[in-house]
Amino acid sequence: MNPRFTTALLFLAVFTGCSTDKKADAAQPATVKNGGVAPRPIVIALPKEEYRQVNVANGVKLTGTVDFDGVIPDDSVIQLPADQIGCGPSITDHRVDHTGTRIGGAVVWITDIRTGKSLPMERRFEITNEDCALNPRVQAVIAPGTLNVASEDVAMHRDRIINVGTGELEGVAPFNDNGEIVPFDRVLDTTEQLEITCELHPWAKAWILVFDHPYFATSEKNGSFSIDGIPPGTYHVKAWHPFLGVAEQTVTVTAGQPATLALKLGPVQAPATTAPSPGT
């Protein structure tokens, strides 16, 4: 039997026994009762108003770089016990992609934009168990969307999807072979910060920031990023990397003029006691 079909049948058996109003064509989210964690501070704020799509006639492209001037974590080699079948004797935990002090894999977004260009049509995103790690480690996506969790390993995995802000367990994806895919169609449904961890390989972690607008990017290995189609105005821009912290800066974009920004990551500050910002 096709392993992808087998996985779908497994999830149907687990979740349809608990509820009769769930879709039968995708894995269904688990509830916090099935194993959530304590809520934690998040780097993305919930919007106070809906994002509105309009025609942007004089959109500006914002380009820039993401830097870090502290000690960048080295790769670490994890020696595995003999019973970790499919992972090999060791794996390399590569935490930070970088070129010198320029940082890749950082999410950059405009926090306070509520009107702008149309949302992209593509709403299917993927995270993959590969060499007993999760890839990509950090990504930014649009809500609502479908998250496909896949495996390219001849190894067992059990990936847990946690909503960081609420602590709720939003889904579990088990694997026992390569080529399997588990789709979740009710996970990427709102602005949120998600953390994915493999129960069987605790070093395998990944993060997803979910936005309701298209003004975000993920920095390349050389630290560069670009966000286009921005309406003229003054905005607050934020960057985040799970191991290196945040950077925040204000930028003014003017029609017909290039806009650039240099962001430098630092430790995440304690959450403010005032009301959250109006955007994401």
PDB file of C-alpha atoms in Angstrom:
ATOM      1  CA  MET A   1       0.000   0.000   0.000  1.00  0.00           C
ATOM      2  CA  ASN A   2       1.206   3.509  -0.787  1.00  0.00           C
ATOM      3  CA  PRO A   3       2.807   4.888   2.420  1.00  0.00           C
ATOM      4  CA  ARG A   4       1.186   8.292   1.911  1.00  0.00           C
ATOM      5  CA  PHE A   5      -2.245   6.652   1.727  1.00  0.00           C
ATOM      6  CA  THR A   6      -1.428   4.569   4.798  1.00  0.00           C
ATOM      7  CA  THR A   7      -0.589   7.738   6.740  1.00  0.00           C
ATOM      8  CA  ALA A   8      -3.862   9.372   5.722  1.00  0.00           C
ATOM      9  CA  LEU A   9      -5.813   6.288   6.900  1.00  0.00           C
ATOM     10  CA  LEU A  10      -3.968   6.365  10.223  1.00  0.00           C
ATOM     11  CA  PHE A  11      -4.979   9.948  10.859  1.00  0.00           C
ATOM     12  CA  LEU A  12      -8.564   9.305   9.855  1.00  0.00           C
ATOM     13  CA  ALA A  13      -8.750   6.471  12.392  1.00  0.00           C
ATOM     14  CA  VAL A  14      -7.317   8.635  15.161  1.00  0.00           C
ATOM     15  CA  PHE A  15      -9.281  11.838  14.659  1.00  0.00           C
ATOM     16  CA  THR A  16     -12.670  10.793  13.286  1.00  0.00           C
ATOM     17  CA  GLY A  17     -13.247   8.800  16.457  1.00  0.00           C
ATOM     18  CA  CYS A  18     -13.072  12.040  18.432  1.00  0.00           C
ATOM     19  CA  SER A  19     -15.188  14.311  16.225  1.00  0.00           C
ATOM     20  CA  THR A  20     -17.688  14.011  13.411  1.00  0.00           C
ATOM     21  CA  ASP A  21     -17.312  17.506  11.968  1.00  0.00           C
ATOM     22  CA  LYS A  22     -13.715  17.316  10.755  1.00  0.00           C
ATOM     23  CA  LYS A  23     -12.612  17.078   7.142  1.00  0.00           C
ATOM     24  CA  ALA A  24     -11.695  13.597   5.984  1.00  0.00           C
ATOM     25  CA  ASP A  25      -9.044  14.643   3.460  1.00  0.00           C
ATOM     26  CA  ALA A  26      -6.326  15.842   5.845  1.00  0.00           C
ATOM     27  CA  ALA A  27      -4.840  15.182   9.260  1.00  0.00           C
ATOM     28  CA  GLN A  28      -6.790  16.987  11.943  1.00  0.00           C
ATOM     29  CA  PRO A  29      -5.353  19.156  14.732  1.00  0.00           C
ATOM     30  CA  ALA A  30      -4.969  17.692  18.195  1.00  0.00           C
ATOM     31  CA  THR A  31      -6.230  19.643  21.205  1.00  0.00           C
ATOM     32  CA  VAL A  32      -4.336  20.992  24.176  1.00  0.00           C
ATOM     33  CA  LYS A  33      -5.792  18.141  26.217  1.00  0.00           C
ATOM     34  CA  ASN A  34      -3.672  15.785  24.158  1.00  0.00           C
ATOM     35  CA  GLY A  35      -0.398  17.294  25.311  1.00  0.00           C
ATOM     36  CA  GLY A  36       0.084  21.059  25.163  1.00  0.00           C
ATOM     37  CA  VAL A  37       2.734  23.108  26.971  1.00  0.00           C
ATOM     38  CA  ALA A  38       2.806  26.365  28.913  1.00  0.00           C
ATOM     39  CA  PRO A  39       2.310  29.500  26.772  1.00  0.00           C
ATOM     40  CA  ARG A  40       5.427  31.521  25.989  1.00  0.00           C
ATOM     41  CA  PRO A  41       6.083  35.083  24.735  1.00  0.00           C
ATOM     42  CA  ILE A  42       5.880  35.410  20.951  1.00  0.00           C
ATOM     43  CA  VAL A  43       7.594  37.813  18.556  1.00  0.00           C
ATOM     44  CA  ILE A  44       4.553  38.382  16.357  1.00  0.00           C
ATOM     45  CA  ALA A  45       1.622  40.507  17.550  1.00  0.00           C
ATOM     46  CA  LEU A  46      -2.000  39.758  16.747  1.00  0.00           C
ATOM     47  CA  PRO A  47      -3.549  42.375  14.439  1.00  0.00           C
ATOM     48  CA  LYS A  48      -6.313  44.633  15.726  1.00  0.00           C
ATOM     49  CA  GLU A  49      -7.883  45.050  12.305  1.00  0.00           C
ATOM     50  CA  GLU A  50      -8.114  43.027   9.103  1.00  0.00           C
ATOM     51  CA  TYR A  51      -5.605  43.457   6.304  1.00  0.00           C
ATOM     52  CA  ARG A  52      -7.190  45.124   3.241  1.00  0.00           C
ATOM     53  CA  GLN A  53      -6.004  44.380  -0.301  1.00  0.00           C
ATOM     54  CA  VAL A  54      -5.845  47.406  -2.595  1.00  0.00           C
ATOM     55  CA  ASN A  55      -4.210  48.383  -5.868  1.00  0.00           C
ATOM     56  CA  VAL A  56      -0.684  49.658  -5.087  1.00  0.00           C
ATOM     57  CA  ALA A  57       0.259  51.926  -7.998  1.00  0.00           C
ATOM     58  CA  ASN A  58       3.586  53.257  -6.678  1.00  0.00           C
ATOM     59  CA  GLY A  59       4.874  50.327  -4.698  1.00  0.00           C
ATOM     60  CA  VAL A  60       8.413  50.542  -3.354  1.00  0.00           C
ATOM     61  CA  LYS A  61      10.934  47.751  -2.882  1.00  0.00           C
ATOM     62  CA  LEU A  62      12.681  47.636   0.494  1.00  0.00           C
ATOM     63  CA  THR A  63      16.044  45.891   0.470  1.00  0.00           C
ATOM     64  CA  GLY A  64      18.439  45.386   3.315  1.00  0.00           C
ATOM     65  CA  THR A  65      20.663  43.166   5.393  1.00  0.00           C
ATOM     66  CA  VAL A  66      20.469  41.325   8.702  1.00  0.00           C
ATOM     67  CA  ASP A  67      23.592  41.293  10.883  1.00  0.00           C
ATOM     68  CA  PHE A  68      24.661  40.009  14.289  1.00  0.00           C
ATOM     69  CA  ASP A  69      27.697  41.319  16.154  1.00  0.00           C
ATOM     70  CA  GLY A  70      27.778  38.759  18.969  1.00  0.00           C
ATOM     71  CA  VAL A  71      29.119  35.216  19.123  1.00  0.00           C
ATOM     72  CA  ILE A  72      27.365  33.111  16.509  1.00  0.00           C
ATOM     73  CA  PRO A  73      26.634  29.567  17.734  1.00  0.00           C
ATOM     74  CA  ASP A  74      28.891  26.942  16.181  1.00  0.00           C
ATOM     75  CA  ASP A  75      27.573  23.816  14.545  1.00  0.00           C
ATOM     76  CA  SER A  76      27.411  20.943  16.999  1.00  0.00           C
ATOM     77  CA  VAL A  77      27.868  17.234  16.281  1.00  0.00           C
ATOM     78  CA  ILE A  78      25.381  14.938  18.008  1.00  0.00           C
ATOM     79  CA  GLN A  79      26.507  11.354  18.524  1.00  0.00           C
ATOM     80  CA  LEU A  80      23.554   8.994  18.295  1.00  0.00           C
ATOM     81  CA  PRO A  81      22.973   5.654  20.009  1.00  0.00           C
ATOM     82  CA  ALA A  82      22.934   2.525  17.886  1.00  0.00           C
ATOM     83  CA  ASP A  83      19.163   2.159  18.172  1.00  0.00           C
ATOM     84  CA  GLN A  84      18.536   5.445  16.319  1.00  0.00           C
ATOM     85  CA  ILE A  85      17.844   3.633  13.059  1.00  0.00           C
ATOM     86  CA  GLY A  86      17.933   5.730   9.914  1.00  0.00           C
ATOM     87  CA  CYS A  87      19.858   8.687  11.338  1.00  0.00           C
ATOM     88  CA  GLY A  88      23.398   7.336  11.077  1.00  0.00           C
ATOM     89  CA  PRO A  89      26.032   7.400  13.842  1.00  0.00           C
ATOM     90  CA  SER A  90      25.974  11.215  14.139  1.00  0.00           C
ATOM     91  CA  ILE A  91      24.337  14.330  12.776  1.00  0.00           C
ATOM     92  CA  THR A  92      25.451  17.948  12.567  1.00  0.00           C
ATOM     93  CA  ASP A  93      23.119  20.473  14.190  1.00  0.00           C
ATOM     94  CA  HIS A  94      23.518  23.559  11.998  1.00  0.00           C
ATOM     95  CA  ARG A  95      21.861  26.374  13.918  1.00  0.00           C
ATOM     96  CA  VAL A  96      22.786  29.510  11.971  1.00  0.00           C
ATOM     97  CA  ASP A  97      23.321  30.094   8.260  1.00  0.00           C
ATOM     98  CA  HIS A  98      25.637  33.053   7.866  1.00  0.00           C
ATOM     99  CA  THR A  99      28.343  34.739   5.828  1.00  0.00           C
ATOM    100  CA  GLY A 100      30.614  36.430   8.321  1.00  0.00           C
ATOM    101  CA  THR A 101      28.297  38.517  10.514  1.00  0.00           C
ATOM    102  CA  ARG A 102      25.505  38.486   7.913  1.00  0.00           C
ATOM    103  CA  ILE A 103      22.694  36.182   9.011  1.00  0.00           C
ATOM    104  CA  GLY A 104      20.486  33.931   6.888  1.00  0.00           C
ATOM    105  CA  GLY A 105      17.218  32.358   7.973  1.00  0.00           C
ATOM    106  CA  ALA A 106      15.929  35.443   9.779  1.00  0.00           C
ATOM    107  CA  VAL A 107      12.322  36.472   9.178  1.00  0.00           C
ATOM    108  CA  VAL A 108      11.873  40.176   8.350  1.00  0.00           C
ATOM    109  CA  TRP A 109       8.436  41.788   8.256  1.00  0.00           C
ATOM    110  CA  ILE A 110       6.533  45.067   8.404  1.00  0.00           C
ATOM    111  CA  THR A 111       4.609  45.019  11.663  1.00  0.00           C
ATOM    112  CA  ASP A 112       2.080  47.817  11.180  1.00  0.00           C
ATOM    113  CA  ILE A 113       0.898  47.561   7.564  1.00  0.00           C
ATOM    114  CA  ARG A 114      -2.859  46.998   7.221  1.00  0.00           C
ATOM    115  CA  THR A 115      -3.416  48.017   3.588  1.00  0.00           C
ATOM    116  CA  GLY A 116      -1.440  46.914   0.567  1.00  0.00           C
ATOM    117  CA  LYS A 117      -0.905  44.532  -2.332  1.00  0.00           C
ATOM    118  CA  SER A 118      -2.875  41.352  -2.964  1.00  0.00           C
ATOM    119  CA  LEU A 119      -2.097  38.152  -1.108  1.00  0.00           C
ATOM    120  CA  PRO A 120      -0.300  35.417  -3.099  1.00  0.00           C
ATOM    121  CA  MET A 121      -2.428  32.601  -4.495  1.00  0.00           C
ATOM    122  CA  GLU A 122      -0.045  29.836  -3.371  1.00  0.00           C
ATOM    123  CA  ARG A 123      -1.087  28.730   0.114  1.00  0.00           C
ATOM    124  CA  ARG A 124       0.526  25.287   0.438  1.00  0.00           C
ATOM    125  CA  PHE A 125       3.691  25.125   2.520  1.00  0.00           C
ATOM    126  CA  GLU A 126       5.967  22.276   3.552  1.00  0.00           C
ATOM    127  CA  ILE A 127       8.367  21.239   6.266  1.00  0.00           C
ATOM    128  CA  THR A 128      10.440  18.087   5.836  1.00  0.00           C
ATOM    129  CA  ASN A 129      12.197  15.597   8.099  1.00  0.00           C
ATOM    130  CA  GLU A 130      15.552  15.313   6.334  1.00  0.00           C
ATOM    131  CA  ASP A 131      18.693  13.687   7.748  1.00  0.00           C
ATOM    132  CA  CYS A 132      16.914  13.578  11.128  1.00  0.00           C
ATOM    133  CA  ALA A 133      16.461  17.341  11.179  1.00  0.00           C
ATOM    134  CA  LEU A 134      13.597  19.633  10.163  1.00  0.00           C
ATOM    135  CA  ASN A 135      13.960  21.713   7.012  1.00  0.00           C
ATOM    136  CA  PRO A 136      13.526  24.633   6.660  1.00  0.00           C
ATOM    137  CA  ARG A 137      14.361  25.549  10.209  1.00  0.00           C
ATOM    138  CA  VAL A 138      12.592  28.901   9.949  1.00  0.00           C
ATOM    139  CA  GLN A 139       9.953  29.991   7.471  1.00  0.00           C
ATOM    140  CA  ALA A 140       7.255  32.629   7.064  1.00  0.00           C
ATOM    141  CA  VAL A 141       3.890  31.822   5.491  1.00  0.00           C
ATOM    142  CA  ILE A 142       0.471  33.303   4.679  1.00  0.00           C
ATOM    143  CA  ALA A 143      -2.766  32.365   6.443  1.00  0.00           C
ATOM    144  CA  PRO A 144      -4.985  30.614   5.692  1.00  0.00           C
ATOM    145  CA  GLY A 145      -2.860  27.826   4.253  1.00  0.00           C
ATOM    146  CA  THR A 146      -2.105  24.130   4.299  1.00  0.00           C
ATOM    147  CA  LEU A 147       1.024  22.756   5.961  1.00  0.00           C
ATOM    148  CA  ASN A 148       2.417  19.538   4.515  1.00  0.00           C
ATOM    149  CA  VAL A 149       4.732  17.728   6.935  1.00  0.00           C
ATOM    150  CA  ALA A 150       6.912  15.258   5.015  1.00  0.00           C
ATOM    151  CA  SER A 151       9.724  12.788   5.632  1.00  0.00           C
ATOM    152  CA  GLU A 152      12.695  11.883   3.460  1.00  0.00           C
ATOM    153  CA  ASP A 153      14.245   9.659   6.124  1.00  0.00           C
ATOM    154  CA  VAL A 154      14.171   5.895   6.516  1.00  0.00           C
ATOM    155  CA  ALA A 155      13.536   6.521  10.197  1.00  0.00           C
ATOM    156  CA  MET A 156      10.654   7.000  12.607  1.00  0.00           C
ATOM    157  CA  HIS A 157       9.588  10.550  13.448  1.00  0.00           C
ATOM    158  CA  ARG A 158       6.795  12.030  15.527  1.00  0.00           C
ATOM    159  CA  ASP A 159       6.513  15.766  14.887  1.00  0.00           C
ATOM    160  CA  ARG A 160       4.529  17.938  17.308  1.00  0.00           C
ATOM    161  CA  ILE A 161       3.174  21.320  16.165  1.00  0.00           C
ATOM    162  CA  ILE A 162       2.808  23.741  19.090  1.00  0.00           C
ATOM    163  CA  ASN A 163       1.235  27.199  19.098  1.00  0.00           C
ATOM    164  CA  VAL A 164       3.873  29.107  21.075  1.00  0.00           C
ATOM    165  CA  GLY A 165       1.528  31.855  22.272  1.00  0.00           C
ATOM    166  CA  THR A 166      -1.208  29.564  23.587  1.00  0.00           C
ATOM    167  CA  GLY A 167       0.801  26.432  24.321  1.00  0.00           C
ATOM    168  CA  GLU A 168      -1.790  24.404  22.436  1.00  0.00           C
ATOM    169  CA  LEU A 169      -0.814  21.233  20.605  1.00  0.00           C
ATOM    170  CA  GLU A 170      -2.190  21.884  17.119  1.00  0.00           C
ATOM    171  CA  GLY A 171      -1.172  18.652  15.442  1.00  0.00           C
ATOM    172  CA  VAL A 172       0.968  15.510  15.500  1.00  0.00           C
ATOM    173  CA  ALA A 173       2.548  13.942  12.416  1.00  0.00           C
ATOM    174  CA  PRO A 174       4.021  10.427  12.819  1.00  0.00           C
ATOM    175  CA  PHE A 175       6.285   8.793  10.217  1.00  0.00           C
ATOM    176  CA  ASN A 176       7.877   5.367   9.860  1.00  0.00           C
ATOM    177  CA  ASP A 177       9.437   5.583   6.388  1.00  0.00           C
ATOM    178  CA  ASN A 178      10.533   8.006   3.695  1.00  0.00           C
ATOM    179  CA  GLY A 179       8.181   9.435   1.087  1.00  0.00           C
ATOM    180  CA  GLU A 180       5.318  10.014   3.518  1.00  0.00           C
ATOM    181  CA  ILE A 181       3.371  13.300   3.670  1.00  0.00           C
ATOM    182  CA  VAL A 182       0.841  14.410   6.290  1.00  0.00           C
ATOM    183  CA  PRO A 183      -1.295  17.468   5.334  1.00  0.00           C
ATOM    184  CA  PHE A 184      -2.781  19.813   7.949  1.00  0.00           C
ATOM    185  CA  ASP A 185      -5.467  22.151   6.641  1.00  0.00           C
ATOM    186  CA  ARG A 186      -6.454  23.772   9.969  1.00  0.00           C
ATOM    187  CA  VAL A 187      -3.050  24.696  11.376  1.00  0.00           C
ATOM    188  CA  LEU A 188      -2.081  27.779   9.353  1.00  0.00           C
ATOM    189  CA  ASP A 189      -5.373  29.579   9.885  1.00  0.00           C
ATOM    190  CA  THR A 190      -4.454  32.773  11.755  1.00  0.00           C
ATOM    191  CA  THR A 191      -1.586  35.064  12.736  1.00  0.00           C
ATOM    192  CA  GLU A 192       0.596  32.979  15.045  1.00  0.00           C
ATOM    193  CA  GLN A 193       4.021  31.593  15.909  1.00  0.00           C
ATOM    194  CA  LEU A 194       4.425  27.829  15.650  1.00  0.00           C
ATOM    195  CA  GLU A 195       7.178  25.526  16.892  1.00  0.00           C
ATOM    196  CA  ILE A 196       7.675  22.030  15.472  1.00  0.00           C
ATOM    197  CA  THR A 197       9.665  19.439  17.407  1.00  0.00           C
ATOM    198  CA  CYS A 198      10.303  15.756  16.777  1.00  0.00           C
ATOM    199  CA  GLU A 199       9.561  13.759  19.930  1.00  0.00           C
ATOM    200  CA  LEU A 200      12.052  11.051  18.920  1.00  0.00           C
ATOM    201  CA  HIS A 201      14.846  13.467  17.958  1.00  0.00           C
ATOM    202  CA  PRO A 202      14.591  16.448  20.345  1.00  0.00           C
ATOM    203  CA  TRP A 203      17.343  18.421  18.599  1.00  0.00           C
ATOM    204  CA  ALA A 204      15.115  18.607  15.492  1.00  0.00           C
ATOM    205  CA  LYS A 205      13.245  21.905  15.856  1.00  0.00           C
ATOM    206  CA  ALA A 206      11.699  24.357  13.428  1.00  0.00           C
ATOM    207  CA  TRP A 207       9.640  27.538  13.608  1.00  0.00           C
ATOM    208  CA  ILE A 208       6.924  29.050  11.432  1.00  0.00           C
ATOM    209  CA  LEU A 209       5.650  32.633  11.590  1.00  0.00           C
ATOM    210  CA  VAL A 210       2.159  32.936  10.101  1.00  0.00           C
ATOM    211  CA  PHE A 211       1.070  36.329   8.699  1.00  0.00           C
ATOM    212  CA  ASP A 212      -2.179  37.719   7.313  1.00  0.00           C
ATOM    213  CA  HIS A 213      -0.320  40.076   4.926  1.00  0.00           C
ATOM    214  CA  PRO A 214       2.389  39.596   2.255  1.00  0.00           C
ATOM    215  CA  TYR A 215       5.002  42.053   3.521  1.00  0.00           C
ATOM    216  CA  PHE A 216       7.633  39.694   4.864  1.00  0.00           C
ATOM    217  CA  ALA A 217      10.799  37.905   3.734  1.00  0.00           C
ATOM    218  CA  THR A 218      13.404  35.435   4.974  1.00  0.00           C
ATOM    219  CA  SER A 219      17.022  36.549   4.723  1.00  0.00           C
ATOM    220  CA  GLU A 220      19.460  34.715   2.465  1.00  0.00           C
ATOM    221  CA  LYS A 221      22.692  33.202   3.769  1.00  0.00           C
ATOM    222  CA  ASN A 222      24.500  36.470   2.944  1.00  0.00           C
ATOM    223  CA  GLY A 223      22.012  38.358   5.127  1.00  0.00           C
ATOM    224  CA  SER A 224      20.150  40.061   2.285  1.00  0.00           C
ATOM    225  CA  PHE A 225      16.385  40.408   2.043  1.00  0.00           C
ATOM    226  CA  SER A 226      13.831  42.285  -0.064  1.00  0.00           C
ATOM    227  CA  ILE A 227      10.141  43.160   0.324  1.00  0.00           C
ATOM    228  CA  ASP A 228       8.382  44.735  -2.652  1.00  0.00           C
ATOM    229  CA  GLY A 229       5.129  46.480  -3.484  1.00  0.00           C
ATOM    230  CA  ILE A 230       5.123  48.629  -0.329  1.00  0.00           C
ATOM    231  CA  PRO A 231       2.808  51.666  -0.402  1.00  0.00           C
ATOM    232  CA  PRO A 232       4.663  54.941   0.350  1.00  0.00           C
ATOM    233  CA  GLY A 233       4.690  55.723   4.052  1.00  0.00           C
ATOM    234  CA  THR A 234       6.531  55.222   7.333  1.00  0.00           C
ATOM    235  CA  TYR A 235       6.612  51.721   8.823  1.00  0.00           C
ATOM    236  CA  HIS A 236       7.986  49.678  11.666  1.00  0.00           C
ATOM    237  CA  VAL A 237      10.152  46.748  10.512  1.00  0.00           C
ATOM    238  CA  LYS A 238      11.127  43.765  12.645  1.00  0.00           C
ATOM    239  CA  ALA A 239      13.543  40.871  12.148  1.00  0.00           C
ATOM    240  CA  TRP A 240      13.749  37.680  14.193  1.00  0.00           C
ATOM    241  CA  HIS A 241      16.011  34.654  14.400  1.00  0.00           C
ATOM    242  CA  PRO A 242      15.238  31.886  16.940  1.00  0.00           C
ATOM    243  CA  PHE A 243      18.824  31.743  18.249  1.00  0.00           C
ATOM    244  CA  LEU A 244      19.999  35.334  17.752  1.00  0.00           C
ATOM    245  CA  GLY A 245      17.085  37.506  18.859  1.00  0.00           C
ATOM    246  CA  VAL A 246      15.324  40.444  17.236  1.00  0.00           C
ATOM    247  CA  ALA A 247      15.989  43.740  15.474  1.00  0.00           C
ATOM    248  CA  GLU A 248      13.520  46.603  15.091  1.00  0.00           C
ATOM    249  CA  GLN A 249      13.722  49.807  13.095  1.00  0.00           C
ATOM    250  CA  THR A 250      11.544  52.451  11.443  1.00  0.00           C
ATOM    251  CA  VAL A 251      11.778  53.133   7.728  1.00  0.00           C
ATOM    252  CA  THR A 252      10.142  55.692   5.425  1.00  0.00           C
ATOM    253  CA  VAL A 253       9.540  54.637   1.824  1.00  0.00           C
ATOM    254  CA  THR A 254       8.901  57.220  -0.884  1.00  0.00           C
ATOM    255  CA  ALA A 255       7.434  56.536  -4.326  1.00  0.00           C
ATOM    256  CA  GLY A 256      10.118  56.298  -6.996  1.00  0.00           C
ATOM    257  CA  GLN A 257      12.997  56.090  -4.519  1.00  0.00           C
ATOM    258  CA  PRO A 258      14.877  52.974  -3.384  1.00  0.00           C
ATOM    259  CA  ALA A 259      14.656  52.118   0.303  1.00  0.00           C
ATOM    260  CA  THR A 260      17.314  50.237   2.257  1.00  0.00           C
ATOM    261  CA  LEU A 261      17.613  49.079   5.836  1.00  0.00           C
ATOM    262  CA  ALA A 262      20.407  47.562   7.936  1.00  0.00           C
ATOM    263  CA  LEU A 263      19.082  45.445  10.807  1.00  0.00           C
ATOM    264  CA  LYS A 264      21.214  44.127  13.662  1.00  0.00           C
ATOM    265  CA  LEU A 265      19.882  41.255  15.762  1.00  0.00           C
ATOM    266  CA  GLY A 266      20.084  41.245  19.542  1.00  0.00           C
ATOM    267  CA  PRO A 267      18.501  39.593  22.586  1.00  0.00           C
ATOM    268  CA  VAL A 268      14.712  39.456  22.736  1.00  0.00           C
ATOM    269  CA  GLN A 269      13.433  42.047  25.202  1.00  0.00           C
ATOM    270  CA  ALA A 270      10.926  41.209  27.926  1.00  0.00           C
ATOM    271  CA  PRO A 271       7.351  41.668  26.690  1.00  0.00           C
ATOM    272  CA  ALA A 272       5.915  45.153  27.280  1.00  0.00           C
ATOM    273  CA  THR A 273       3.045  45.688  29.693  1.00  0.00           C
ATOM    274  CA  THR A 274       1.337  48.148  27.335  1.00  0.00           C
ATOM    275  CA  ALA A 275      -1.160  47.231  24.624  1.00  0.00           C
ATOM    276  CA  PRO A 276       0.219  45.296  21.626  1.00  0.00           C
ATOM    277  CA  SER A 277       1.076  47.031  18.377  1.00  0.00           C
ATOM    278  CA  PRO A 278      -1.728  47.417  15.820  1.00  0.00           C
ATOM    279  CA  GLY A 279      -0.197  45.073  13.280  1.00  0.00           C
ATOM    280  CA  THR A 280       1.593  41.773  12.933  1.00  0.00           C
TER     281      THR A 280
END
